[in-house]
PDB file of C-alpha atoms in Angstrom:
ATOM      1  CA  VAL A1253       0.211   0.266   0.022  1.00 50.00           C
ATOM      2  CA  ARG A1254       2.773   2.501   0.931  1.00 57.00           C
ATOM      3  CA  ALA A1255       4.276   2.511  -2.792  1.00 60.00           C
ATOM      4  CA  ASN A1256       0.540   3.526  -3.840  1.00 60.00           C
ATOM      5  CA  PHE A1257       1.755   6.896  -2.139  1.00 61.00           C
ATOM      6  CA  MET A1258       5.380   7.123  -2.815  1.00 64.00           C
ATOM      7  CA  ASP A1259       6.668   9.787  -5.603  1.00 70.00           C
ATOM      8  CA  SER A1260       9.815  10.110  -7.247  1.00 79.00           C
ATOM      9  CA  GLU A1261      12.724  12.114  -5.410  1.00 82.00           C
ATOM     10  CA  GLU A1262      12.416  14.910  -7.962  1.00 85.00           C
ATOM     11  CA  ASN A1263       8.635  15.555  -6.698  1.00 83.00           C
ATOM     12  CA  MET A1264       9.578  14.771  -3.259  1.00 84.00           C
ATOM     13  CA  LEU A1265      11.835  17.901  -3.212  1.00 87.00           C
ATOM     14  CA  LYS A1266       9.132  20.217  -4.762  1.00 88.00           C
ATOM     15  CA  GLN A1267       6.256  18.983  -2.723  1.00 87.00           C
ATOM     16  CA  LYS A1268       9.103  19.760   0.353  1.00 88.00           C
ATOM     17  CA  ALA A1269       9.743  23.154  -0.979  1.00 91.00           C
ATOM     18  CA  LEU A1270       6.150  23.997  -1.730  1.00 90.00           C
ATOM     19  CA  LYS A1271       5.208  23.463   2.264  1.00 89.00           C
ATOM     20  CA  ARG A1272       8.129  25.586   3.048  1.00 90.00           C
ATOM     21  CA  VAL A1273       6.829  28.426   0.913  1.00 91.00           C
ATOM     22  CA  LEU A1274       3.294  27.435   2.266  1.00 90.00           C
ATOM     23  CA  ARG A1275       4.430  27.722   6.039  1.00 89.00           C
ATOM     24  CA  ASP A1276       6.258  30.828   5.547  1.00 90.00           C
ATOM     25  CA  ARG A1277       3.166  32.528   4.231  1.00 89.00           C
ATOM     26  CA  PHE A1278       0.429  31.337   6.007  1.00 88.00           C
ATOM     27  CA  GLY A1279       2.050  31.093   8.904  1.00 85.00           C
ATOM     28  CA  ASP A1280       0.026  29.501  12.162  1.00 80.00           C
ATOM     29  CA  ASN A1281      -2.835  28.646   9.811  1.00 80.00           C
ATOM     30  CA  VAL A1282      -0.841  25.600   8.695  1.00 84.00           C
ATOM     31  CA  HIS A1283      -1.419  22.791  10.603  1.00 81.00           C
ATOM     32  CA  ASP A1284       0.093  19.281  10.292  1.00 83.00           C
ATOM     33  CA  TYR A1285      -2.123  15.864  10.558  1.00 81.00           C
ATOM     34  CA  SER A1286      -1.623  12.254  10.537  1.00 81.00           C
ATOM     35  CA  CYS A1287      -3.662   9.633   9.387  1.00 80.00           C
ATOM     36  CA  GLN A1288      -3.755   5.664   8.930  1.00 81.00           C
ATOM     37  CA  HIS A1289      -4.503   3.183   5.759  1.00 77.00           C
ATOM     38  CA  SER A1290      -8.054   1.335   6.478  1.00 82.00           C
ATOM     39  CA  HIS A1291      -8.800  -0.912   3.359  1.00 82.00           C
ATOM     40  CA  VAL A1292      -9.490  -0.510  -0.273  1.00 82.00           C
ATOM     41  CA  ASP A1293     -13.316  -0.199  -1.350  1.00 84.00           C
ATOM     42  CA  ALA A1294     -14.846  -1.927  -4.082  1.00 86.00           C
ATOM     43  CA  ASN A1295     -14.222   0.553  -6.564  1.00 86.00           C
ATOM     44  CA  GLY A1296     -10.625   0.555  -5.707  1.00 80.00           C
ATOM     45  CA  LYS A1297     -10.802   3.825  -3.678  1.00 83.00           C
ATOM     46  CA  LEU A1298      -8.163   4.359  -0.783  1.00 79.00           C
ATOM     47  CA  ILE A1299     -10.059   4.449   2.628  1.00 82.00           C
ATOM     48  CA  MET A1300      -8.169   6.505   5.517  1.00 81.00           C
ATOM     49  CA  ASP A1301      -8.571   6.132   9.081  1.00 83.00           C
ATOM     50  CA  ASP A1302      -7.609   7.905  12.452  1.00 81.00           C
ATOM     51  CA  LEU A1303      -8.895  11.450  11.194  1.00 84.00           C
ATOM     52  CA  GLN A1304     -10.829  12.610  14.297  1.00 85.00           C
ATOM     53  CA  ASP A1305      -7.976  15.012  15.185  1.00 84.00           C
ATOM     54  CA  PHE A1306      -7.799  16.394  11.618  1.00 84.00           C
ATOM     55  CA  GLY A1307     -11.673  17.182  12.100  1.00 87.00           C
ATOM     56  CA  ASP A1308     -11.261  18.961  16.019  1.00 87.00           C
ATOM     57  CA  SER A1309      -8.580  20.747  14.336  1.00 85.00           C
ATOM     58  CA  VAL A1310     -10.323  22.044  11.353  1.00 88.00           C
ATOM     59  CA  LEU A1311     -13.540  23.022  13.654  1.00 90.00           C
ATOM     60  CA  ALA A1312     -11.490  24.623  15.945  1.00 88.00           C
ATOM     61  CA  PHE A1313      -9.605  26.793  13.292  1.00 86.00           C
ATOM     62  CA  PHE A1314     -13.282  27.909  11.927  1.00 88.00           C
ATOM     63  CA  LYS A1315     -14.679  28.556  15.153  1.00 90.00           C
ATOM     64  CA  GLU A1316     -11.960  30.761  15.773  1.00 88.00           C
ATOM     65  CA  ALA A1317     -11.849  32.516  12.482  1.00 87.00           C
ATOM     66  CA  ILE A1318     -15.414  32.903  12.787  1.00 90.00           C
ATOM     67  CA  SER A1319     -15.130  34.542  16.324  1.00 88.00           C
ATOM     68  CA  ARG A1320     -12.390  36.533  15.129  1.00 86.00           C
ATOM     69  CA  GLN A1321     -14.651  37.786  11.838  1.00 85.00           C
ATOM     70  CA  TYR A1322     -18.218  38.198  14.132  1.00 81.00           C
ATOM     71  CA  PRO A1323     -16.598  38.971  17.798  1.00 82.00           C
ATOM     72  CA  GLU A1324     -20.096  38.928  19.838  1.00 80.00           C
ATOM     73  CA  SER A1325     -20.785  42.291  21.179  1.00 72.00           C
ATOM     74  CA  SER A1326     -22.102  43.251  24.526  1.00 69.00           C
ATOM     75  CA  GLU A1327     -24.227  45.854  22.795  1.00 70.00           C
ATOM     76  CA  PRO A1328     -27.866  45.282  23.110  1.00 69.00           C
ATOM     77  CA  VAL A1329     -29.824  43.709  20.300  1.00 68.00           C
ATOM     78  CA  ASN A1330     -31.454  46.464  17.518  1.00 74.00           C
ATOM     79  CA  LYS A1331     -34.529  44.769  16.816  1.00 76.00           C
ATOM     80  CA  LEU A1332     -36.016  47.513  14.527  1.00 75.00           C
ATOM     81  CA  LEU A1333     -32.213  46.793  12.405  1.00 80.00           C
ATOM     82  CA  ILE A1334     -32.799  43.237  12.227  1.00 82.00           C
ATOM     83  CA  GLU A1335     -36.255  43.573  11.082  1.00 84.00           C
ATOM     84  CA  LYS A1336     -35.642  46.332   8.381  1.00 88.00           C
ATOM     85  CA  THR A1337     -32.203  45.033   6.946  1.00 90.00           C
ATOM     86  CA  PRO A1338     -33.666  41.631   5.275  1.00 92.00           C
ATOM     87  CA  HIS A1339     -36.592  44.026   3.389  1.00 94.00           C
ATOM     88  CA  ILE A1340     -33.771  46.685   2.306  1.00 93.00           C
ATOM     89  CA  LEU A1341     -31.901  43.721   0.550  1.00 93.00           C
ATOM     90  CA  PHE A1342     -35.253  42.061  -1.116  1.00 93.00           C
ATOM     91  CA  ARG A1343     -35.278  45.544  -1.958  1.00 93.00           C
ATOM     92  CA  ASP A1344     -32.518  46.078  -3.974  1.00 92.00           C
ATOM     93  CA  GLU A1345     -31.990  43.053  -5.748  1.00 90.00           C
ATOM     94  CA  LEU A1346     -35.842  43.782  -6.859  1.00 90.00           C
ATOM     95  CA  ALA A1347     -34.796  47.230  -8.081  1.00 90.00           C
ATOM     96  CA  ASN A1348     -31.901  46.096 -10.336  1.00 84.00           C
ATOM     97  CA  LEU A1349     -34.385  44.137 -12.288  1.00 80.00           C
ATOM     98  CA  VAL A1350     -36.633  47.181 -13.619  1.00 85.00           C
ATOM     99  CA  ILE A1351     -35.786  48.462 -17.337  1.00 83.00           C
ATOM    100  CA  GLY A1352     -38.359  51.103 -18.068  1.00 82.00           C
ATOM    101  CA  ARG A1353     -41.368  51.945 -15.919  1.00 88.00           C
ATOM    102  CA  ASN A1354     -40.309  55.702 -15.680  1.00 88.00           C
ATOM    103  CA  ASP A1355     -43.631  56.861 -16.214  1.00 91.00           C
ATOM    104  CA  GLN A1356     -45.278  54.651 -13.710  1.00 92.00           C
ATOM    105  CA  ILE A1357     -42.273  55.620 -10.922  1.00 92.00           C
ATOM    106  CA  ASP A1358     -43.145  59.279 -11.706  1.00 93.00           C
ATOM    107  CA  GLN A1359     -46.947  59.173 -11.655  1.00 94.00           C
ATOM    108  CA  VAL A1360     -46.528  58.108  -8.111  1.00 94.00           C
ATOM    109  CA  MET A1361     -43.863  60.506  -7.402  1.00 93.00           C
ATOM    110  CA  ASN A1362     -46.465  63.316  -8.458  1.00 93.00           C
ATOM    111  CA  LEU A1363     -49.054  61.801  -6.181  1.00 94.00           C
ATOM    112  CA  LEU A1364     -46.876  61.957  -3.106  1.00 92.00           C
ATOM    113  CA  ASN A1365     -46.123  65.366  -3.443  1.00 90.00           C
ATOM    114  CA  SER A1366     -50.082  65.814  -3.746  1.00 90.00           C
ATOM    115  CA  ASN A1367     -52.485  65.837  -0.701  1.00 90.00           C
ATOM    116  CA  ILE A1368     -53.159  62.297  -1.182  1.00 91.00           C
ATOM    117  CA  SER A1369     -52.334  60.209   1.631  1.00 91.00           C
ATOM    118  CA  THR A1370     -53.128  56.805   0.184  1.00 92.00           C
ATOM    119  CA  ILE A1371     -51.901  55.183  -3.393  1.00 93.00           C
ATOM    120  CA  PHE A1372     -52.654  51.630  -4.711  1.00 93.00           C
ATOM    121  CA  ILE A1373     -50.168  50.316  -7.465  1.00 94.00           C
ATOM    122  CA  LYS A1374     -52.345  47.707  -9.000  1.00 93.00           C
ATOM    123  CA  GLY A1375     -51.837  45.240 -12.215  1.00 92.00           C
ATOM    124  CA  THR A1376     -52.175  41.707 -13.178  1.00 91.00           C
ATOM    125  CA  ASP A1377     -49.977  38.993 -11.672  1.00 90.00           C
ATOM    126  CA  GLY A1378     -46.308  39.340 -12.771  1.00 88.00           C
ATOM    127  CA  ILE A1379     -46.460  42.889 -14.020  1.00 91.00           C
ATOM    128  CA  GLY A1380     -43.928  43.966 -12.189  1.00 90.00           C
ATOM    129  CA  LYS A1381     -45.505  46.295  -9.022  1.00 93.00           C
ATOM    130  CA  SER A1382     -43.513  44.470  -6.622  1.00 93.00           C
ATOM    131  CA  SER A1383     -39.942  45.925  -8.795  1.00 93.00           C
ATOM    132  CA  ILE A1384     -41.668  49.225  -9.160  1.00 94.00           C
ATOM    133  CA  LEU A1385     -42.235  49.697  -5.636  1.00 95.00           C
ATOM    134  CA  ALA A1386     -38.259  48.969  -4.951  1.00 95.00           C
ATOM    135  CA  ALA A1387     -37.070  51.056  -7.581  1.00 94.00           C
ATOM    136  CA  LEU A1388     -39.754  53.651  -6.264  1.00 95.00           C
ATOM    137  CA  SER A1389     -38.115  53.021  -2.414  1.00 94.00           C
ATOM    138  CA  GLN A1390     -34.070  53.853  -3.668  1.00 93.00           C
ATOM    139  CA  LYS A1391     -35.970  57.088  -5.448  1.00 92.00           C
ATOM    140  CA  LEU A1392     -37.242  58.218  -2.626  1.00 92.00           C
ATOM    141  CA  GLU A1393     -34.449  57.619  -0.446  1.00 88.00           C
ATOM    142  CA  ASN A1394     -32.065  59.807  -2.521  1.00 84.00           C
ATOM    143  CA  PHE A1395     -34.798  62.686  -2.180  1.00 80.00           C
ATOM    144  CA  LYS A1396     -33.823  65.121   1.089  1.00 76.00           C
ATOM    145  CA  GLY A1397     -36.981  65.278   3.413  1.00 79.00           C
ATOM    146  CA  TRP A1398     -38.261  62.107   2.990  1.00 86.00           C
ATOM    147  CA  ASN A1399     -38.018  59.276   5.508  1.00 92.00           C
ATOM    148  CA  VAL A1400     -39.024  55.591   3.656  1.00 94.00           C
ATOM    149  CA  ILE A1401     -40.291  52.455   5.680  1.00 94.00           C
ATOM    150  CA  SER A1402     -40.226  49.877   3.166  1.00 95.00           C
ATOM    151  CA  HIS A1403     -42.151  46.397   3.706  1.00 95.00           C
ATOM    152  CA  PHE A1404     -42.237  43.181   1.530  1.00 95.00           C
ATOM    153  CA  VAL A1405     -44.735  40.966   2.661  1.00 92.00           C
ATOM    154  CA  GLY A1406     -43.232  37.124   2.207  1.00 88.00           C
ATOM    155  CA  SER A1407     -39.733  38.659   1.237  1.00 88.00           C
ATOM    156  CA  CYS A1408     -38.719  37.171   4.884  1.00 88.00           C
ATOM    157  CA  PRO A1409     -39.986  35.219   7.869  1.00 86.00           C
ATOM    158  CA  GLY A1410     -42.425  37.085   9.720  1.00 87.00           C
ATOM    159  CA  SER A1411     -43.181  39.472   7.299  1.00 91.00           C
ATOM    160  CA  VAL A1412     -46.493  37.991   5.994  1.00 92.00           C
ATOM    161  CA  ASN A1413     -47.791  38.937   9.978  1.00 92.00           C
ATOM    162  CA  ASP A1414     -49.955  42.124  10.450  1.00 92.00           C
ATOM    163  CA  SER A1415     -48.551  42.253  14.014  1.00 91.00           C
ATOM    164  CA  ASN A1416     -44.781  42.378  12.919  1.00 91.00           C
ATOM    165  CA  LEU A1417     -45.905  45.000  10.136  1.00 93.00           C
ATOM    166  CA  ILE A1418     -47.583  47.421  12.217  1.00 93.00           C
ATOM    167  CA  SER A1419     -44.722  47.087  14.871  1.00 91.00           C
ATOM    168  CA  ARG A1420     -42.035  47.668  12.276  1.00 91.00           C
ATOM    169  CA  ILE A1421     -44.033  51.018  11.112  1.00 93.00           C
ATOM    170  CA  ILE A1422     -44.641  52.306  14.823  1.00 93.00           C
ATOM    171  CA  TRP A1423     -41.074  51.758  15.539  1.00 90.00           C
ATOM    172  CA  GLU A1424     -39.904  53.430  12.797  1.00 90.00           C
ATOM    173  CA  LEU A1425     -42.055  56.102  13.139  1.00 91.00           C
ATOM    174  CA  LEU A1426     -40.777  56.634  16.853  1.00 89.00           C
ATOM    175  CA  GLY A1427     -37.100  55.655  16.065  1.00 85.00           C
ATOM    176  CA  ARG A1428     -36.943  53.625  18.755  1.00 84.00           C
ATOM    177  CA  GLU A1429     -38.464  50.157  19.975  1.00 81.00           C
ATOM    178  CA  GLU A1430     -41.886  49.886  21.662  1.00 82.00           C
ATOM    179  CA  ASP A1431     -44.029  47.037  22.873  1.00 84.00           C
ATOM    180  CA  VAL A1432     -47.442  47.436  21.364  1.00 84.00           C
ATOM    181  CA  ASN A1433     -50.000  45.444  22.708  1.00 89.00           C
ATOM    182  CA  TYR A1434     -51.921  43.789  19.238  1.00 88.00           C
ATOM    183  CA  ASP A1435     -55.626  44.788  20.227  1.00 89.00           C
ATOM    184  CA  ARG A1436     -53.872  48.379  20.649  1.00 91.00           C
ATOM    185  CA  MET A1437     -52.014  48.452  17.229  1.00 92.00           C
ATOM    186  CA  ALA A1438     -54.195  50.933  15.228  1.00 92.00           C
ATOM    187  CA  ASN A1439     -55.238  53.276  18.315  1.00 94.00           C
ATOM    188  CA  GLU A1440     -51.471  53.643  18.935  1.00 93.00           C
ATOM    189  CA  LEU A1441     -50.669  54.051  15.237  1.00 94.00           C
ATOM    190  CA  SER A1442     -53.817  56.601  14.797  1.00 94.00           C
ATOM    191  CA  SER A1443     -52.580  58.746  17.355  1.00 94.00           C
ATOM    192  CA  LEU A1444     -48.550  58.721  16.705  1.00 93.00           C
ATOM    193  CA  CYS A1445     -49.241  59.844  12.867  1.00 93.00           C
ATOM    194  CA  SER A1446     -51.703  62.521  14.700  1.00 93.00           C
ATOM    195  CA  LYS A1447     -48.880  63.700  16.323  1.00 93.00           C
ATOM    196  CA  LEU A1448     -46.396  63.583  14.045  1.00 92.00           C
ATOM    197  CA  SER A1449     -49.026  65.833  11.826  1.00 90.00           C
ATOM    198  CA  LYS A1450     -47.094  68.576  13.443  1.00 87.00           C
ATOM    199  CA  ARG A1451     -43.608  68.145  12.305  1.00 87.00           C
ATOM    200  CA  SER A1452     -42.153  68.950   9.169  1.00 85.00           C
ATOM    201  CA  LYS A1453     -40.954  65.508   8.943  1.00 89.00           C
ATOM    202  CA  LYS A1454     -41.873  63.388   5.940  1.00 92.00           C
ATOM    203  CA  TRP A1455     -43.143  59.749   5.833  1.00 94.00           C
ATOM    204  CA  VAL A1456     -43.362  57.406   2.746  1.00 95.00           C
ATOM    205  CA  ILE A1457     -44.831  53.541   3.824  1.00 96.00           C
ATOM    206  CA  LEU A1458     -44.526  51.400   1.245  1.00 96.00           C
ATOM    207  CA  ILE A1459     -45.961  48.003   1.513  1.00 96.00           C
ATOM    208  CA  ASP A1460     -45.697  45.507  -1.368  1.00 95.00           C
ATOM    209  CA  HIS A1461     -48.329  42.975  -1.895  1.00 93.00           C
ATOM    210  CA  VAL A1462     -50.734  44.355   1.177  1.00 91.00           C
ATOM    211  CA  HIS A1463     -53.408  41.432   0.226  1.00 89.00           C
ATOM    212  CA  GLN A1464     -51.200  38.765   1.482  1.00 91.00           C
ATOM    213  CA  LEU A1465     -51.214  39.970   4.877  1.00 90.00           C
ATOM    214  CA  ASN A1466     -52.090  37.071   7.485  1.00 90.00           C
ATOM    215  CA  THR A1467     -54.546  38.482   9.783  1.00 86.00           C
ATOM    216  CA  PRO A1468     -57.938  37.697  11.651  1.00 82.00           C
ATOM    217  CA  GLN A1469     -59.680  40.655  10.502  1.00 78.00           C
ATOM    218  CA  ILE A1470     -61.645  40.511   7.110  1.00 78.00           C
ATOM    219  CA  ASN A1471     -60.314  43.944   6.168  1.00 83.00           C
ATOM    220  CA  LYS A1472     -56.214  43.318   5.740  1.00 86.00           C
ATOM    221  CA  LEU A1473     -56.315  47.242   6.173  1.00 89.00           C
ATOM    222  CA  TRP A1474     -58.033  47.210   9.700  1.00 90.00           C
ATOM    223  CA  TRP A1475     -55.381  49.215  11.226  1.00 93.00           C
ATOM    224  CA  LEU A1476     -54.533  52.007   8.902  1.00 92.00           C
ATOM    225  CA  PRO A1477     -55.687  55.459  10.431  1.00 92.00           C
ATOM    226  CA  GLY A1478     -58.982  56.619   9.356  1.00 89.00           C
ATOM    227  CA  ILE A1479     -57.119  60.543   9.222  1.00 91.00           C
ATOM    228  CA  ILE A1480     -53.734  60.671   7.825  1.00 92.00           C
ATOM    229  CA  PRO A1481     -51.927  63.766   7.896  1.00 92.00           C
ATOM    230  CA  THR A1482     -50.359  65.017   4.617  1.00 91.00           C
ATOM    231  CA  ASN A1483     -46.873  64.483   5.854  1.00 93.00           C
ATOM    232  CA  ILE A1484     -47.450  60.504   5.994  1.00 94.00           C
ATOM    233  CA  LYS A1485     -47.998  58.386   2.692  1.00 95.00           C
ATOM    234  CA  PHE A1486     -48.652  55.125   2.579  1.00 95.00           C
ATOM    235  CA  VAL A1487     -48.390  53.572  -0.946  1.00 95.00           C
ATOM    236  CA  PHE A1488     -49.391  49.693  -1.245  1.00 94.00           C
ATOM    237  CA  THR A1489     -49.395  47.346  -4.216  1.00 94.00           C
ATOM    238  CA  MET A1490     -52.062  44.656  -4.882  1.00 91.00           C
ATOM    239  CA  PRO A1491     -53.398  42.585  -8.235  1.00 90.00           C
ATOM    240  CA  ASP A1492     -56.014  44.679 -10.006  1.00 85.00           C
ATOM    241  CA  ASN A1493     -58.855  41.888  -9.044  1.00 80.00           C
ATOM    242  CA  GLU A1494     -58.610  42.741  -5.406  1.00 73.00           C
ATOM    243  CA  HIS A1495     -61.354  45.074  -5.125  1.00 62.00           C
ATOM    244  CA  HIS A1496     -62.110  44.639  -1.096  1.00 58.00           C
ATOM    245  CA  ILE A1497     -58.775  45.782   0.599  1.00 62.00           C
ATOM    246  CA  LEU A1498     -60.213  49.232   1.403  1.00 58.00           C
ATOM    247  CA  GLN A1499     -63.303  50.047   1.564  1.00 54.00           C
ATOM    248  CA  ARG A1500     -62.840  53.825   0.834  1.00 57.00           C
ATOM    249  CA  SER A1501     -61.807  56.229  -2.192  1.00 62.00           C
ATOM    250  CA  GLN A1502     -58.911  55.302  -3.452  1.00 74.00           C
ATOM    251  CA  THR A1503     -55.972  56.672  -5.973  1.00 88.00           C
ATOM    252  CA  GLU A1504     -54.704  54.019  -8.302  1.00 89.00           C
ATOM    253  CA  VAL A1505     -51.894  53.704 -10.564  1.00 92.00           C
ATOM    254  CA  ILE A1506     -52.612  50.751 -12.892  1.00 91.00           C
ATOM    255  CA  ILE A1507     -49.309  49.235 -14.212  1.00 92.00           C
ATOM    256  CA  PRO A1508     -49.501  48.286 -18.164  1.00 91.00           C
ATOM    257  CA  PRO A1509     -48.361  45.755 -19.848  1.00 90.00           C
ATOM    258  CA  LEU A1510     -44.492  45.714 -21.287  1.00 88.00           C
ATOM    259  CA  LYS A1511     -43.460  48.149 -23.700  1.00 89.00           C
ATOM    260  CA  ILE A1512     -42.158  45.675 -27.024  1.00 91.00           C
ATOM    261  CA  SER A1513     -38.991  48.040 -26.967  1.00 90.00           C
ATOM    262  CA  ASP A1514     -38.399  47.481 -23.024  1.00 88.00           C
ATOM    263  CA  ALA A1515     -38.940  43.562 -23.270  1.00 89.00           C
ATOM    264  CA  GLU A1516     -36.170  43.612 -25.765  1.00 90.00           C
ATOM    265  CA  HIS A1517     -33.943  45.743 -23.914  1.00 88.00           C
ATOM    266  CA  ILE A1518     -34.604  43.060 -20.863  1.00 85.00           C
ATOM    267  CA  ILE A1519     -33.876  39.957 -22.792  1.00 88.00           C
ATOM    268  CA  LEU A1520     -30.613  41.181 -24.449  1.00 88.00           C
ATOM    269  CA  SER A1521     -29.585  42.661 -20.780  1.00 86.00           C
ATOM    270  CA  SER A1522     -30.741  38.824 -19.520  1.00 84.00           C
ATOM    271  CA  LEU A1523     -28.630  36.750 -22.012  1.00 86.00           C
ATOM    272  CA  GLU A1524     -25.501  39.652 -21.969  1.00 86.00           C
ATOM    273  CA  LYS A1525     -24.889  38.178 -18.364  1.00 83.00           C
ATOM    274  CA  TYR A1526     -24.308  34.430 -19.669  1.00 81.00           C
ATOM    275  CA  ARG A1527     -22.446  36.306 -22.491  1.00 85.00           C
ATOM    276  CA  LYS A1528     -25.264  34.731 -25.311  1.00 87.00           C
ATOM    277  CA  THR A1529     -27.413  36.732 -28.133  1.00 86.00           C
ATOM    278  CA  LEU A1530     -29.799  36.340 -30.520  1.00 89.00           C
ATOM    279  CA  ASP A1531     -29.851  37.506 -34.401  1.00 89.00           C
ATOM    280  CA  ARG A1532     -32.899  39.263 -35.437  1.00 92.00           C
ATOM    281  CA  SER A1533     -34.998  36.325 -36.645  1.00 92.00           C
ATOM    282  CA  GLN A1534     -34.925  34.824 -33.348  1.00 89.00           C
ATOM    283  CA  MET A1535     -35.397  38.063 -31.507  1.00 90.00           C
ATOM    284  CA  GLU A1536     -38.634  38.966 -33.559  1.00 92.00           C
ATOM    285  CA  LEU A1537     -39.700  35.213 -32.977  1.00 91.00           C
ATOM    286  CA  PHE A1538     -39.274  35.928 -28.900  1.00 90.00           C
ATOM    287  CA  LEU A1539     -41.151  38.904 -28.991  1.00 90.00           C
ATOM    288  CA  SER A1540     -44.119  37.835 -30.973  1.00 91.00           C
ATOM    289  CA  LYS A1541     -44.732  35.178 -28.162  1.00 89.00           C
ATOM    290  CA  LYS A1542     -47.723  35.892 -25.706  1.00 87.00           C
ATOM    291  CA  GLY A1543     -46.761  37.031 -22.762  1.00 87.00           C
ATOM    292  CA  ILE A1544     -43.989  38.615 -23.845  1.00 89.00           C
ATOM    293  CA  GLU A1545     -45.559  41.818 -22.284  1.00 89.00           C
ATOM    294  CA  ASN A1546     -45.280  40.391 -18.442  1.00 88.00           C
ATOM    295  CA  PRO A1547     -41.956  40.916 -17.134  1.00 86.00           C
ATOM    296  CA  LEU A1548     -42.227  37.431 -14.693  1.00 86.00           C
ATOM    297  CA  TRP A1549     -43.002  35.451 -17.926  1.00 89.00           C
ATOM    298  CA  LEU A1550     -40.327  37.304 -20.004  1.00 87.00           C
ATOM    299  CA  SER A1551     -37.599  36.527 -17.055  1.00 85.00           C
ATOM    300  CA  ILE A1552     -38.650  32.929 -16.149  1.00 87.00           C
ATOM    301  CA  ALA A1553     -38.000  32.542 -20.480  1.00 88.00           C
ATOM    302  CA  CYS A1554     -34.950  34.184 -20.388  1.00 86.00           C
ATOM    303  CA  GLU A1555     -34.087  31.851 -18.079  1.00 85.00           C
ATOM    304  CA  GLU A1556     -34.825  28.578 -19.846  1.00 85.00           C
ATOM    305  CA  LEU A1557     -33.111  30.187 -23.007  1.00 81.00           C
ATOM    306  CA  ARG A1558     -29.847  30.748 -21.468  1.00 76.00           C
ATOM    307  CA  GLN A1559     -29.627  26.815 -20.360  1.00 70.00           C
TER     308      GLN A1559
END
């Protein structure tokens, strides 16, 4: 068996030289280990044994490295940041997918600068409502004077619960964590909005897929204040067939199908990432397909096409 591991003298010298270079370069990160030959399996593979010490040393090394990289902090856990971070990451990923749609984003921006307090972005499934809301969130953060709260229902654990959403809104409006009893959340939010109406600060609260909120109430927006001050705006997305969400007058922005020029841009951008392209006849055939005006269908088709 030993002969299976023997090499020429020249190669053994090169191996020793390489080990010296590695030790010089990586110092304490280089570890020696020993093992024993156990047997040869049915496929002719050499099986080694006595690797427990090696496994323990590897585990200890990575534990120590992780502790150095992410040391334990004595500071209290920032629950507000923990709740907010996954929504921001999800938003940034979605916003990168938006091509075109400037007219709809500008339409919402104009409405935010009016006296309208609630705006509903509607459209068919897969038309790009979530991506547009994500792009809107990014754009608003670049405008001075706007404080943005973004919540994407279904983007992370707990995001579908109405209590988590309402708590987040209250926390962010207050700028601190505060325990709120579920039965009093609507009253607390309404009272807080009334107090904030006297401030010059402006807030916009963006909520994606509000129709998917998990709530014991029939009205998904039971918690929304009856009177919303002009410096606080709510923007929701939902399918265009969800008419029962809010039993009051509402301002809607309807997302139209993609323009063919935007669809072609999406196709080219999607395939370019994988160094693929289509000739003109292939592109025209693709653009003639039913569903080409739906961004979700288009992204799935591009993913299949690159395979």
